[in-house]
Amino acid sequence: MLQVSYIRDNREKVLERLAVKNFKQSELVDEVIQLDNDRRQTQNRLDGVSAEANSAAKQIGELMRTGKKDEAEAIKTKTGAWKEEIRALGDKLAVVEDELQQKLLLLPNLPHVSVPKGITPEDNEVVLEHGSKPNLPANALPHWELAVKYKLIDFELGVKITGAGFPVYIGKGAKLQRALIAYFLDEAEKAGFAEVIPPLVVNEASGFGTTQLPDKEGQMYYINEDKLYLIPTAEVPVTNLYRDVILKADDLPVKNCAYTQCFRREAGSYGAHVRGLNRLHQFDKVEIVQVAHPDNSYDVLEQMSAHVQGLLQKLQLPYRVLRLCGGDMSFSSALTYDMETWSAAQQRWLEVSSVSNFETFQSNRLKLRFRNAEGKMQLAHTLNGSALALPRIVATLLENNQTGRGIKIPEVLVPYTKFEWIE
RNA sequence: GGAGAGAUGGCAGAGUGGUCGAUUGCGGCGGUCUUGAAAACCGUUGACUGUUAAAGGUCCGGGGGUUCGAAUCCCUCUCUCUCCGCCA
């Protein structure tokens, strides 16, 4: 959520930045400013009347104590009008504040100056491409066929016990999952991220804090009985660890990593492009999260991007890095890099990581602050990234590493899988 | 699921109608002392809003009510804890 004070002081800039995100309802900005003026004016009047009423109440107390009952009663006769006014102004203030909040929630985060203009994924900027695309033999199989051939994943069994998008990993397929998770966690730890194991279900306040709620409500599984949401990413519980927290400047940056399963309803996305592991309702992911000082959060973003790329390099997967254009970015991000691996059998890029700086968009909702060098409260910046999401990594590994003998496990994973080949 | 207790500042824990934004202790910060540190002693230490700065206003889990005045009384919701039951 944007800060009203910033909008108030930087109207032109806000409009200009929103345009990069192709945000159409620019009139909302002026509505917010208008409501904020209204809010402050109402607050001022309310404060004035409250001050009078407070001092009268104090006087009455004093008079009662000193036995001057008549004088006290005289003052009491005047309090009725204040009371009414306080109530009326208070009601109005509540309405205005609510309206202001509703409008504010509709404004997306402002994109960083480096964000390219654009509308569709085709407008994303390819920052770099790394590694060469393997040339597979003519009879190369897509991962969903490899998974069946080598008995790694049973999609139909998943359909039976749950539904589409909930695969059952079996045999070496299950071990490969476990190996990747352990490997990613170890690498994150080496990079200074402290591991946590958070809950997989969160309450409404957490969903709001990291901006999944209210707008993306339909994308999360909801447990009606307990009013809890299944997490779509570890970003939600891990970032919310710092909700309502005031850090010291020395505490920054805070670095956490977490492995969790992630649950996404993915309502309305069915078809050939979601086959196999390409898009699931439940999947495994190691997430890295940082709370950073605003002065260096973009350096932190680059470090996180480098960490993710390091993983892809060690796994020897060809990948590219995209800087998302204004139109393709998420509502709450200020700058996002997507990492995509080349899935050789499908002949397409698969997104395996998304690394974002949210600046103060989340921390404003989270009330995540730190005391700066001047001793003043300041909102921290939050960032997160997948490092990495498993299914598409597995898809790419299977497809790219298929040989006549079987599937070759990348060297760095062998200590974890304890086998070199899937045959 | 049944029964009970509770929710106050970073933590612990006072406070049953006015002088309470809130005693005190711990912790934090600053200082004295010390070669340095510890101990001891002294001081200081909530957030939000608002203003050039003040003043002022709001906040004692959330919401509502009684009252001139509520942390304190009433209603309601939520959450937490304890015991019993069930159970990995």
Short mmCIF file of C-alpha atoms (C1' of nucleotides) in Angstrom, two decimals:
data_model
loop_
_atom_site.label_atom_id
_atom_site.label_comp_id
_atom_site.label_asym_id
_atom_site.label_seq_id
_atom_site.Cartn_x
_atom_site.Cartn_y
_atom_site.Cartn_z
CA MET A 1 0.00 0.00 0.00
CA LEU A 2 1.34 3.39 -0.94
CA GLN A 3 1.82 6.00 1.76
CA VAL A 4 -0.70 8.80 1.62
CA SER A 5 1.88 11.34 2.67
CA TYR A 6 4.01 10.39 -0.32
CA ILE A 7 1.10 10.68 -2.73
CA ARG A 8 0.19 14.04 -1.26
CA ASP A 9 3.69 15.42 -1.77
CA ASN A 10 4.49 13.75 -5.09
CA ARG A 11 1.29 13.77 -7.11
CA GLU A 12 2.95 14.27 -10.51
CA LYS A 13 5.56 11.62 -9.96
CA VAL A 14 2.97 9.13 -8.75
CA LEU A 15 0.90 9.67 -11.87
CA GLU A 16 3.92 9.31 -14.09
CA ARG A 17 5.00 6.06 -12.40
CA LEU A 18 1.51 4.59 -12.45
CA ALA A 19 1.42 5.21 -16.17
CA VAL A 20 4.38 2.86 -16.57
CA LYS A 21 2.26 0.16 -14.98
CA ASN A 22 -0.53 1.02 -17.43
CA PHE A 23 -2.68 1.97 -14.51
CA LYS A 24 -5.81 3.48 -15.97
CA GLN A 25 -7.72 4.96 -13.04
CA SER A 26 -5.43 7.91 -12.48
CA GLU A 27 -8.35 9.89 -11.06
CA LEU A 28 -7.98 7.69 -7.98
CA VAL A 29 -4.86 9.61 -7.06
CA ASP A 30 -6.75 12.87 -6.79
CA GLU A 31 -9.55 11.15 -4.95
CA VAL A 32 -7.04 9.88 -2.43
CA ILE A 33 -5.57 13.34 -1.99
CA GLN A 34 -9.04 14.83 -1.61
CA LEU A 35 -10.07 12.23 0.94
CA ASP A 36 -6.86 12.74 2.83
CA ASN A 37 -7.50 16.49 3.01
CA ASP A 38 -10.99 15.75 4.21
CA ARG A 39 -9.64 13.31 6.74
CA ARG A 40 -7.15 15.74 8.18
CA GLN A 41 -9.67 18.57 8.33
CA THR A 42 -12.19 16.38 10.11
CA GLN A 43 -9.52 15.13 12.46
CA ASN A 44 -8.53 18.68 13.28
CA ARG A 45 -12.05 19.71 14.16
CA LEU A 46 -12.58 16.58 16.19
CA ASP A 47 -9.34 17.18 18.07
CA GLY A 48 -10.41 20.74 18.89
CA VAL A 49 -13.77 19.74 20.31
CA SER A 50 -12.22 16.80 22.16
CA ALA A 51 -9.71 19.15 23.75
CA GLU A 52 -12.52 21.35 25.04
CA ALA A 53 -14.50 18.42 26.36
CA ASN A 54 -11.41 16.93 27.99
CA SER A 55 -10.57 20.10 29.81
CA ALA A 56 -14.18 20.53 30.94
CA ALA A 57 -14.21 16.99 32.30
CA LYS A 58 -11.04 17.76 34.21
CA GLN A 59 -12.58 20.92 35.64
CA ILE A 60 -15.65 19.03 36.75
CA GLY A 61 -13.48 16.50 38.49
CA GLU A 62 -11.62 19.27 40.26
CA LEU A 63 -14.82 21.06 41.31
CA MET A 64 -16.42 17.86 42.57
CA ARG A 65 -13.41 17.12 44.67
CA THR A 66 -13.45 20.56 46.23
CA GLY A 67 -17.17 20.34 46.89
CA LYS A 68 -18.26 22.98 44.41
CA LYS A 69 -21.10 20.91 43.10
CA ASP A 70 -23.14 23.75 41.67
CA GLU A 71 -20.31 25.01 39.50
CA ALA A 72 -19.70 21.49 38.28
CA GLU A 73 -23.34 21.09 37.33
CA ALA A 74 -23.17 24.38 35.44
CA ILE A 75 -20.36 23.11 33.28
CA LYS A 76 -22.13 19.82 32.75
CA THR A 77 -24.95 21.56 30.95
CA LYS A 78 -22.53 22.57 28.23
CA THR A 79 -21.10 19.16 27.59
CA GLY A 80 -24.07 17.80 25.69
CA ALA A 81 -23.33 19.81 22.58
CA TRP A 82 -19.69 18.72 22.53
CA LYS A 83 -20.68 15.15 22.93
CA GLU A 84 -22.94 15.31 19.93
CA GLU A 85 -20.32 17.02 17.86
CA ILE A 86 -17.66 14.54 18.86
CA ARG A 87 -19.91 11.72 17.86
CA ALA A 88 -20.81 13.29 14.53
CA LEU A 89 -17.21 14.12 13.66
CA GLY A 90 -16.04 10.73 14.83
CA ASP A 91 -18.57 9.01 12.60
CA LYS A 92 -17.59 11.13 9.66
CA LEU A 93 -13.92 10.48 10.27
CA ALA A 94 -14.52 6.74 10.31
CA VAL A 95 -16.35 6.94 6.99
CA VAL A 96 -13.67 9.08 5.38
CA GLU A 97 -10.85 6.90 6.68
CA ASP A 98 -12.56 3.81 5.38
CA GLU A 99 -13.11 5.36 1.97
CA LEU A 100 -9.52 6.51 1.86
CA GLN A 101 -8.31 3.03 2.74
CA GLN A 102 -10.49 1.46 0.06
CA LYS A 103 -9.13 3.78 -2.60
CA LEU A 104 -5.56 3.32 -1.43
CA LEU A 105 -5.89 -0.42 -1.73
CA LEU A 106 -6.67 0.02 -5.42
CA LEU A 107 -3.38 1.75 -6.18
CA PRO A 108 -0.55 -0.58 -7.23
CA ASN A 109 3.03 -0.07 -6.18
CA LEU A 110 5.07 2.42 -8.17
CA PRO A 111 7.51 0.75 -10.54
CA HIS A 112 11.22 1.48 -10.21
CA VAL A 113 12.73 3.83 -12.80
CA SER A 114 14.45 0.90 -14.51
CA VAL A 115 11.18 -0.85 -15.24
CA PRO A 116 10.56 -0.95 -19.00
CA LYS A 117 7.27 0.26 -20.37
CA GLY A 118 5.13 -2.45 -21.84
CA ILE A 119 1.90 -4.33 -21.63
CA THR A 120 2.40 -8.03 -22.29
CA PRO A 121 5.09 -10.59 -21.39
CA GLU A 122 6.57 -9.97 -24.84
CA ASP A 123 7.53 -6.51 -23.63
CA ASN A 124 9.70 -7.84 -20.84
CA GLU A 125 13.35 -6.98 -21.15
CA VAL A 126 15.76 -9.88 -21.53
CA VAL A 127 18.57 -8.89 -19.22
CA LEU A 128 20.80 -11.81 -20.02
CA GLU A 129 20.81 -15.33 -21.31
CA HIS A 130 23.14 -17.93 -19.88
CA GLY A 131 24.17 -21.38 -21.12
CA SER A 132 23.35 -23.03 -24.39
CA LYS A 133 20.18 -24.82 -25.27
CA PRO A 134 20.83 -28.53 -25.57
CA ASN A 135 20.17 -30.32 -28.84
CA LEU A 136 18.01 -33.27 -27.99
CA PRO A 137 17.58 -36.31 -30.19
CA ALA A 138 14.49 -36.50 -32.34
CA ASN A 139 12.84 -39.00 -30.04
CA ALA A 140 13.24 -36.80 -26.96
CA LEU A 141 10.31 -36.85 -24.60
CA PRO A 142 8.58 -34.10 -22.63
CA HIS A 143 8.95 -34.42 -18.89
CA TRP A 144 5.45 -35.79 -18.31
CA GLU A 145 6.31 -38.75 -20.47
CA LEU A 146 9.73 -39.16 -18.92
CA ALA A 147 8.11 -39.09 -15.50
CA VAL A 148 5.94 -42.03 -16.48
CA LYS A 149 8.67 -43.89 -18.35
CA TYR A 150 11.04 -43.83 -15.38
CA LYS A 151 8.29 -44.12 -12.75
CA LEU A 152 9.09 -40.80 -11.09
CA ILE A 153 5.71 -39.15 -10.83
CA ASP A 154 2.22 -40.60 -10.92
CA PHE A 155 -0.14 -37.90 -12.09
CA GLU A 156 -3.18 -40.16 -12.26
CA LEU A 157 -2.77 -41.37 -8.73
CA GLY A 158 -2.80 -37.72 -7.69
CA VAL A 159 -6.01 -37.21 -9.59
CA LYS A 160 -7.53 -40.17 -7.80
CA ILE A 161 -6.77 -39.08 -4.29
CA THR A 162 -7.09 -35.33 -4.78
CA GLY A 163 -7.49 -33.97 -8.29
CA ALA A 164 -5.53 -32.58 -11.21
CA GLY A 165 -2.45 -30.60 -10.26
CA PHE A 166 -1.57 -32.73 -7.25
CA PRO A 167 1.06 -35.17 -8.46
CA VAL A 168 2.36 -38.10 -6.46
CA TYR A 169 6.15 -38.34 -6.52
CA ILE A 170 7.42 -41.88 -6.32
CA GLY A 171 10.73 -43.70 -6.13
CA LYS A 172 13.62 -41.70 -7.48
CA GLY A 173 11.18 -38.93 -8.32
CA ALA A 174 10.48 -38.49 -4.61
CA LYS A 175 14.17 -38.65 -3.76
CA LEU A 176 14.97 -36.05 -6.38
CA GLN A 177 12.47 -33.69 -4.76
CA ARG A 178 14.04 -34.18 -1.37
CA ALA A 179 17.52 -33.72 -2.80
CA LEU A 180 16.65 -30.44 -4.49
CA ILE A 181 15.04 -29.08 -1.34
CA ALA A 182 18.04 -29.97 0.79
CA TYR A 183 20.44 -28.60 -1.79
CA PHE A 184 18.61 -25.29 -2.14
CA LEU A 185 18.40 -24.88 1.64
CA ASP A 186 22.09 -25.59 2.08
CA GLU A 187 22.98 -23.07 -0.61
CA ALA A 188 20.72 -20.47 0.98
CA GLU A 189 22.31 -21.05 4.33
CA LYS A 190 25.75 -20.62 2.78
CA ALA A 191 24.54 -17.30 1.42
CA GLY A 192 23.60 -16.19 4.92
CA PHE A 193 19.88 -16.91 4.98
CA ALA A 194 18.63 -18.25 8.29
CA GLU A 195 16.24 -21.12 7.85
CA VAL A 196 12.75 -21.14 9.27
CA ILE A 197 9.92 -23.61 9.00
CA PRO A 198 6.73 -21.55 9.05
CA PRO A 199 3.10 -22.60 9.22
CA LEU A 200 1.52 -23.56 5.91
CA VAL A 201 -1.73 -21.85 6.79
CA VAL A 202 -2.07 -18.19 7.67
CA ASN A 203 -4.72 -15.87 9.01
CA GLU A 204 -6.30 -12.94 7.24
CA ALA A 205 -3.95 -10.35 8.74
CA SER A 206 -0.97 -12.15 7.26
CA GLY A 207 -2.59 -12.40 3.86
CA PHE A 208 -3.26 -8.69 3.99
CA GLY A 209 0.25 -7.84 5.12
CA THR A 210 1.95 -9.30 2.09
CA THR A 211 -0.85 -8.07 -0.21
CA GLN A 212 -2.41 -11.38 -1.25
CA LEU A 213 -5.57 -10.03 0.36
CA PRO A 214 -7.93 -8.56 -0.44
CA ASP A 215 -7.36 -8.56 -4.19
CA LYS A 216 -6.07 -12.10 -4.75
CA GLU A 217 -8.41 -13.88 -2.41
CA GLY A 218 -9.63 -16.30 -5.07
CA GLN A 219 -6.16 -17.64 -5.70
CA MET A 220 -5.70 -19.09 -2.25
CA TYR A 221 -7.31 -22.16 -0.75
CA TYR A 222 -9.46 -21.14 2.17
CA ILE A 223 -10.37 -23.14 5.23
CA ASN A 224 -13.76 -21.74 6.02
CA GLU A 225 -14.14 -23.50 9.35
CA ASP A 226 -11.12 -21.74 10.83
CA LYS A 227 -10.87 -18.72 8.54
CA LEU A 228 -7.35 -19.63 7.47
CA TYR A 229 -5.64 -19.60 4.09
CA LEU A 230 -3.23 -22.15 2.68
CA ILE A 231 -0.08 -20.30 1.75
CA PRO A 232 0.57 -19.71 -1.97
CA THR A 233 4.24 -19.08 -1.14
CA ALA A 234 6.48 -19.01 1.93
CA GLU A 235 6.76 -15.27 1.33
CA VAL A 236 3.50 -14.88 3.24
CA PRO A 237 4.34 -16.49 6.59
CA VAL A 238 8.03 -15.59 6.49
CA THR A 239 7.58 -11.89 5.70
CA ASN A 240 4.79 -11.73 8.26
CA LEU A 241 7.22 -12.83 10.93
CA TYR A 242 8.14 -9.17 10.90
CA ARG A 243 4.65 -7.72 10.98
CA ASP A 244 4.33 -5.03 13.68
CA VAL A 245 8.02 -5.19 14.32
CA ILE A 246 10.39 -2.30 14.91
CA LEU A 247 13.95 -3.27 14.00
CA LYS A 248 17.19 -1.52 14.76
CA ALA A 249 19.15 -0.23 11.79
CA ASP A 250 21.87 -2.69 12.79
CA ASP A 251 19.45 -5.58 12.36
CA LEU A 252 19.22 -4.93 8.63
CA PRO A 253 19.34 -6.76 6.40
CA VAL A 254 17.27 -9.57 7.86
CA LYS A 255 17.73 -12.71 5.78
CA ASN A 256 15.49 -15.76 6.01
CA CYS A 257 14.93 -18.79 3.88
CA ALA A 258 12.25 -21.42 4.10
CA TYR A 259 11.18 -24.55 2.37
CA THR A 260 7.45 -24.93 2.17
CA GLN A 261 4.86 -26.53 0.05
CA CYS A 262 2.78 -23.97 -1.76
CA PHE A 263 -0.87 -24.14 -2.63
CA ARG A 264 -2.49 -22.25 -5.47
CA ARG A 265 -5.97 -22.61 -6.83
CA GLU A 266 -4.90 -21.37 -10.28
CA ALA A 267 -8.54 -20.92 -11.08
CA GLY A 268 -9.25 -20.76 -14.77
CA SER A 269 -5.87 -21.88 -16.03
CA TYR A 270 -6.21 -25.19 -17.76
CA GLY A 271 -4.99 -26.51 -21.08
CA ALA A 272 -1.93 -27.86 -22.82
CA HIS A 273 0.44 -25.27 -21.37
CA VAL A 274 -0.23 -26.49 -17.85
CA ARG A 275 0.57 -30.11 -18.58
CA GLY A 276 2.70 -32.20 -16.31
CA LEU A 277 4.68 -30.13 -13.87
CA ASN A 278 4.22 -26.85 -15.70
CA ARG A 279 1.53 -25.63 -13.35
CA LEU A 280 0.41 -27.32 -10.16
CA HIS A 281 -1.97 -26.68 -7.31
CA GLN A 282 0.56 -27.94 -4.81
CA PHE A 283 4.29 -27.62 -5.25
CA ASP A 284 7.54 -27.35 -3.35
CA LYS A 285 9.60 -24.23 -3.15
CA VAL A 286 12.52 -22.78 -1.24
CA GLU A 287 12.02 -19.08 -0.74
CA ILE A 288 14.48 -16.40 0.26
CA VAL A 289 13.21 -13.29 2.03
CA GLN A 290 15.00 -10.13 3.07
CA VAL A 291 14.10 -7.07 5.05
CA ALA A 292 16.46 -4.39 3.84
CA HIS A 293 17.46 -0.80 4.45
CA PRO A 294 15.82 1.45 1.82
CA ASP A 295 19.20 2.87 0.89
CA ASN A 296 20.53 -0.42 -0.42
CA SER A 297 17.52 -2.57 -1.19
CA TYR A 298 18.35 -2.61 -4.90
CA ASP A 299 21.81 -3.93 -4.17
CA VAL A 300 20.11 -6.58 -2.11
CA LEU A 301 17.83 -7.37 -5.04
CA GLU A 302 20.86 -7.87 -7.29
CA GLN A 303 22.44 -10.16 -4.71
CA MET A 304 19.30 -12.24 -4.55
CA SER A 305 19.17 -12.41 -8.31
CA ALA A 306 22.80 -13.52 -8.35
CA HIS A 307 22.08 -16.20 -5.77
CA VAL A 308 19.26 -17.62 -7.87
CA GLN A 309 21.38 -17.52 -10.99
CA GLY A 310 24.18 -19.28 -9.14
CA LEU A 311 21.83 -22.16 -8.39
CA LEU A 312 20.80 -22.45 -12.02
CA GLN A 313 24.42 -22.37 -13.12
CA LYS A 314 25.42 -25.09 -10.69
CA LEU A 315 22.54 -27.18 -11.92
CA GLN A 316 23.84 -26.48 -15.42
CA LEU A 317 20.50 -25.32 -16.68
CA PRO A 318 20.31 -22.80 -19.52
CA TYR A 319 18.39 -19.80 -18.30
CA ARG A 320 17.56 -16.23 -18.99
CA VAL A 321 16.75 -13.29 -16.75
CA LEU A 322 13.87 -10.98 -17.51
CA ARG A 323 13.19 -7.56 -16.15
CA LEU A 324 9.43 -7.49 -16.10
CA CYS A 325 7.74 -4.64 -17.90
CA GLY A 326 5.21 -2.40 -16.21
CA GLY A 327 2.29 -4.34 -17.58
CA ASP A 328 3.52 -7.78 -16.57
CA MET A 329 4.64 -6.91 -13.06
CA SER A 330 2.64 -7.82 -10.03
CA PHE A 331 0.45 -5.28 -8.31
CA SER A 332 2.74 -4.90 -5.34
CA SER A 333 6.22 -5.09 -6.84
CA ALA A 334 8.50 -2.17 -7.65
CA LEU A 335 10.96 -4.25 -9.66
CA THR A 336 10.84 -7.92 -10.55
CA TYR A 337 13.31 -10.24 -12.21
CA ASP A 338 11.97 -13.50 -13.55
CA MET A 339 14.35 -16.37 -14.13
CA GLU A 340 13.34 -18.85 -16.79
CA THR A 341 14.95 -22.14 -17.71
CA TRP A 342 14.91 -23.53 -21.21
CA SER A 343 12.88 -26.67 -21.32
CA ALA A 344 14.38 -28.42 -24.29
CA ALA A 345 11.71 -30.97 -25.09
CA GLN A 346 8.90 -28.46 -24.80
CA GLN A 347 10.97 -25.87 -26.61
CA ARG A 348 9.87 -23.13 -24.24
CA TRP A 349 11.06 -21.03 -21.35
CA LEU A 350 9.68 -21.92 -17.93
CA GLU A 351 9.59 -19.46 -15.07
CA VAL A 352 11.40 -20.99 -12.13
CA SER A 353 11.99 -17.94 -9.99
CA SER A 354 10.69 -14.46 -9.45
CA VAL A 355 12.72 -12.02 -7.40
CA SER A 356 11.10 -8.78 -6.33
CA ASN A 357 11.67 -5.64 -4.37
CA PHE A 358 8.45 -4.36 -2.84
CA GLU A 359 10.09 -1.31 -1.32
CA THR A 360 7.61 -0.10 1.32
CA PHE A 361 4.49 -1.45 -0.31
CA GLN A 362 4.31 -4.45 2.01
CA SER A 363 6.04 -2.91 5.01
CA ASN A 364 3.48 -0.11 5.07
CA ARG A 365 0.78 -2.71 5.57
CA LEU A 366 2.94 -4.82 7.85
CA LYS A 367 4.00 -1.84 9.97
CA LEU A 368 7.50 -3.17 9.56
CA ARG A 369 9.82 -0.36 10.57
CA PHE A 370 13.27 0.37 11.80
CA ARG A 371 14.83 3.24 13.67
CA ASN A 372 17.12 5.08 11.28
CA ALA A 373 20.37 6.90 11.94
CA GLU A 374 18.48 9.98 13.12
CA GLY A 375 16.51 7.84 15.52
CA LYS A 376 13.31 8.21 13.51
CA MET A 377 10.90 5.51 12.47
CA GLN A 378 11.16 4.48 8.85
CA LEU A 379 9.50 1.76 6.83
CA ALA A 380 11.89 -1.00 5.81
CA HIS A 381 12.00 -2.53 2.36
CA THR A 382 10.91 -6.12 1.82
CA LEU A 383 12.15 -8.44 -0.89
CA ASN A 384 11.71 -12.05 -1.75
CA GLY A 385 12.50 -14.59 -4.40
CA SER A 386 12.14 -18.23 -5.22
CA ALA A 387 15.37 -20.12 -4.80
CA LEU A 388 13.94 -22.18 -6.32
CA ALA A 389 10.52 -23.52 -7.22
CA LEU A 390 10.88 -27.25 -7.78
CA PRO A 391 8.43 -28.50 -10.40
CA ARG A 392 9.74 -26.66 -13.41
CA ILE A 393 13.31 -27.29 -12.33
CA VAL A 394 12.48 -30.97 -12.28
CA ALA A 395 10.75 -30.65 -15.65
CA THR A 396 13.78 -28.97 -17.17
CA LEU A 397 16.26 -31.37 -15.56
CA LEU A 398 14.40 -34.38 -16.88
CA GLU A 399 14.01 -33.00 -20.36
CA ASN A 400 17.44 -31.47 -20.81
CA ASN A 401 19.41 -34.29 -19.23
CA GLN A 402 17.75 -37.19 -21.00
CA THR A 403 20.18 -39.48 -22.82
CA GLY A 404 20.10 -42.89 -24.39
CA ARG A 405 21.10 -44.37 -21.05
CA GLY A 406 18.67 -42.46 -18.89
CA ILE A 407 18.54 -39.15 -17.10
CA LYS A 408 21.81 -37.75 -15.79
CA ILE A 409 21.66 -36.11 -12.35
CA PRO A 410 23.63 -32.85 -12.11
CA GLU A 411 26.87 -33.30 -10.22
CA VAL A 412 25.97 -30.96 -7.36
CA LEU A 413 22.87 -32.99 -6.61
CA VAL A 414 24.49 -36.41 -6.48
CA PRO A 415 25.60 -36.07 -2.83
CA TYR A 416 21.93 -35.47 -2.07
CA THR A 417 20.26 -38.01 -4.35
CA LYS A 418 22.95 -40.63 -3.78
CA PHE A 419 22.44 -41.77 -7.37
CA GLU A 420 23.87 -40.41 -10.61
CA TRP A 421 21.38 -41.76 -13.05
CA ILE A 422 17.70 -42.32 -13.38
CA GLU A 423 17.49 -45.40 -15.55
"C1'" G B 1 -15.19 -31.48 22.24
"C1'" G B 2 -16.12 -30.11 27.99
"C1'" A B 3 -14.74 -26.72 32.17
"C1'" G B 4 -12.15 -22.53 33.91
"C1'" A B 5 -8.76 -18.22 33.71
"C1'" G B 6 -6.87 -14.26 31.19
"C1'" A B 7 -5.57 -10.21 27.28
"C1'" U B 8 -1.95 -3.39 30.03
"C1'" G B 9 4.39 -0.32 27.08
"C1'" G B 10 10.50 -4.83 24.27
"C1'" C B 11 9.47 -8.45 28.52
"C1'" A B 12 7.53 -9.29 33.52
"C1'" G B 13 3.77 -7.18 36.22
"C1'" A B 14 0.70 -3.14 39.27
"C1'" G B 15 -3.50 -0.44 38.50
"C1'" U B 16 -11.80 -1.24 40.11
"C1'" G B 17 -14.37 5.74 37.76
"C1'" G B 18 -11.07 11.78 37.54
"C1'" U B 19 -4.51 13.89 39.66
"C1'" C B 20 -3.16 7.25 34.46
"C1'" G B 21 0.04 7.23 28.57
"C1'" A B 22 -0.27 4.57 32.83
"C1'" U B 23 3.63 2.53 39.71
"C1'" U B 24 7.62 -0.83 39.80
"C1'" G B 25 11.27 -4.46 38.13
"C1'" C B 26 14.06 -6.40 34.02
"C1'" G B 27 15.89 -5.19 29.33
"C1'" G B 28 17.65 -1.03 25.99
"C1'" C B 29 20.26 3.69 25.54
"C1'" G B 30 23.48 7.69 27.77
"C1'" G B 31 26.74 8.96 31.79
"C1'" U B 32 29.97 8.40 36.40
"C1'" C B 33 33.66 4.90 37.99
"C1'" U B 34 37.50 1.49 35.34
"C1'" U B 35 43.54 0.36 31.41
"C1'" G B 36 39.04 -2.19 29.39
"C1'" A B 37 34.82 -4.88 31.01
"C1'" A B 38 31.52 -6.40 34.89
"C1'" A B 39 29.20 -4.66 39.27
"C1'" A B 40 27.33 -0.32 41.57
"C1'" C B 41 25.24 4.48 41.13
"C1'" C B 42 22.76 8.59 38.25
"C1'" G B 43 19.81 9.85 34.15
"C1'" U B 44 16.85 8.33 30.09
"C1'" U B 45 13.54 5.01 27.40
"C1'" G B 46 6.02 3.46 23.69
"C1'" A B 47 3.44 4.19 19.00
"C1'" C B 48 0.27 6.92 15.72
"C1'" U B 49 -1.60 11.68 14.22
"C1'" G B 50 -0.68 16.79 13.86
"C1'" U B 51 2.55 21.43 13.37
"C1'" U B 52 7.97 25.13 10.56
"C1'" A B 53 8.22 23.92 15.75
"C1'" A B 54 4.70 23.52 19.51
"C1'" A B 55 -0.02 22.88 21.37
"C1'" G B 56 -3.68 19.50 20.77
"C1'" G B 57 -5.77 14.57 19.63
"C1'" U B 58 -5.83 8.93 19.60
"C1'" C B 59 -4.19 4.15 21.46
"C1'" C B 60 -4.28 -0.41 27.96
"C1'" G B 61 -6.84 -7.37 22.42
"C1'" G B 62 -11.29 -5.60 18.51
"C1'" G B 63 -16.20 -3.38 18.39
"C1'" G B 64 -20.32 -1.18 21.00
"C1'" G B 65 -22.61 0.98 25.54
"C1'" U B 66 -23.08 3.75 30.51
"C1'" U B 67 -20.85 8.58 32.32
"C1'" C B 68 -19.33 15.43 32.40
"C1'" G B 69 -15.11 11.83 32.66
"C1'" A B 70 -13.44 4.63 31.40
"C1'" A B 71 -7.30 0.76 31.46
"C1'" U B 72 -11.03 0.57 35.50
"C1'" C B 73 -18.33 -0.56 35.02
"C1'" C B 74 -21.81 -3.22 31.25
"C1'" C B 75 -22.56 -5.97 26.44
"C1'" U B 76 -20.29 -8.48 22.45
"C1'" C B 77 -16.51 -10.61 19.36
"C1'" U B 78 -11.64 -12.50 18.77
"C1'" C B 79 -7.44 -14.60 20.63
"C1'" U B 80 -4.26 -16.89 24.36
"C1'" C B 81 -3.40 -20.00 28.54
"C1'" U B 82 -4.67 -24.05 32.21
"C1'" C B 83 -7.21 -28.71 33.38
"C1'" C B 84 -10.07 -32.94 31.32
"C1'" G B 85 -11.10 -35.82 26.78
"C1'" C B 86 -9.15 -37.25 21.94
"C1'" C B 87 -4.60 -37.73 19.29
"C1'" A B 88 0.69 -37.43 15.72
#
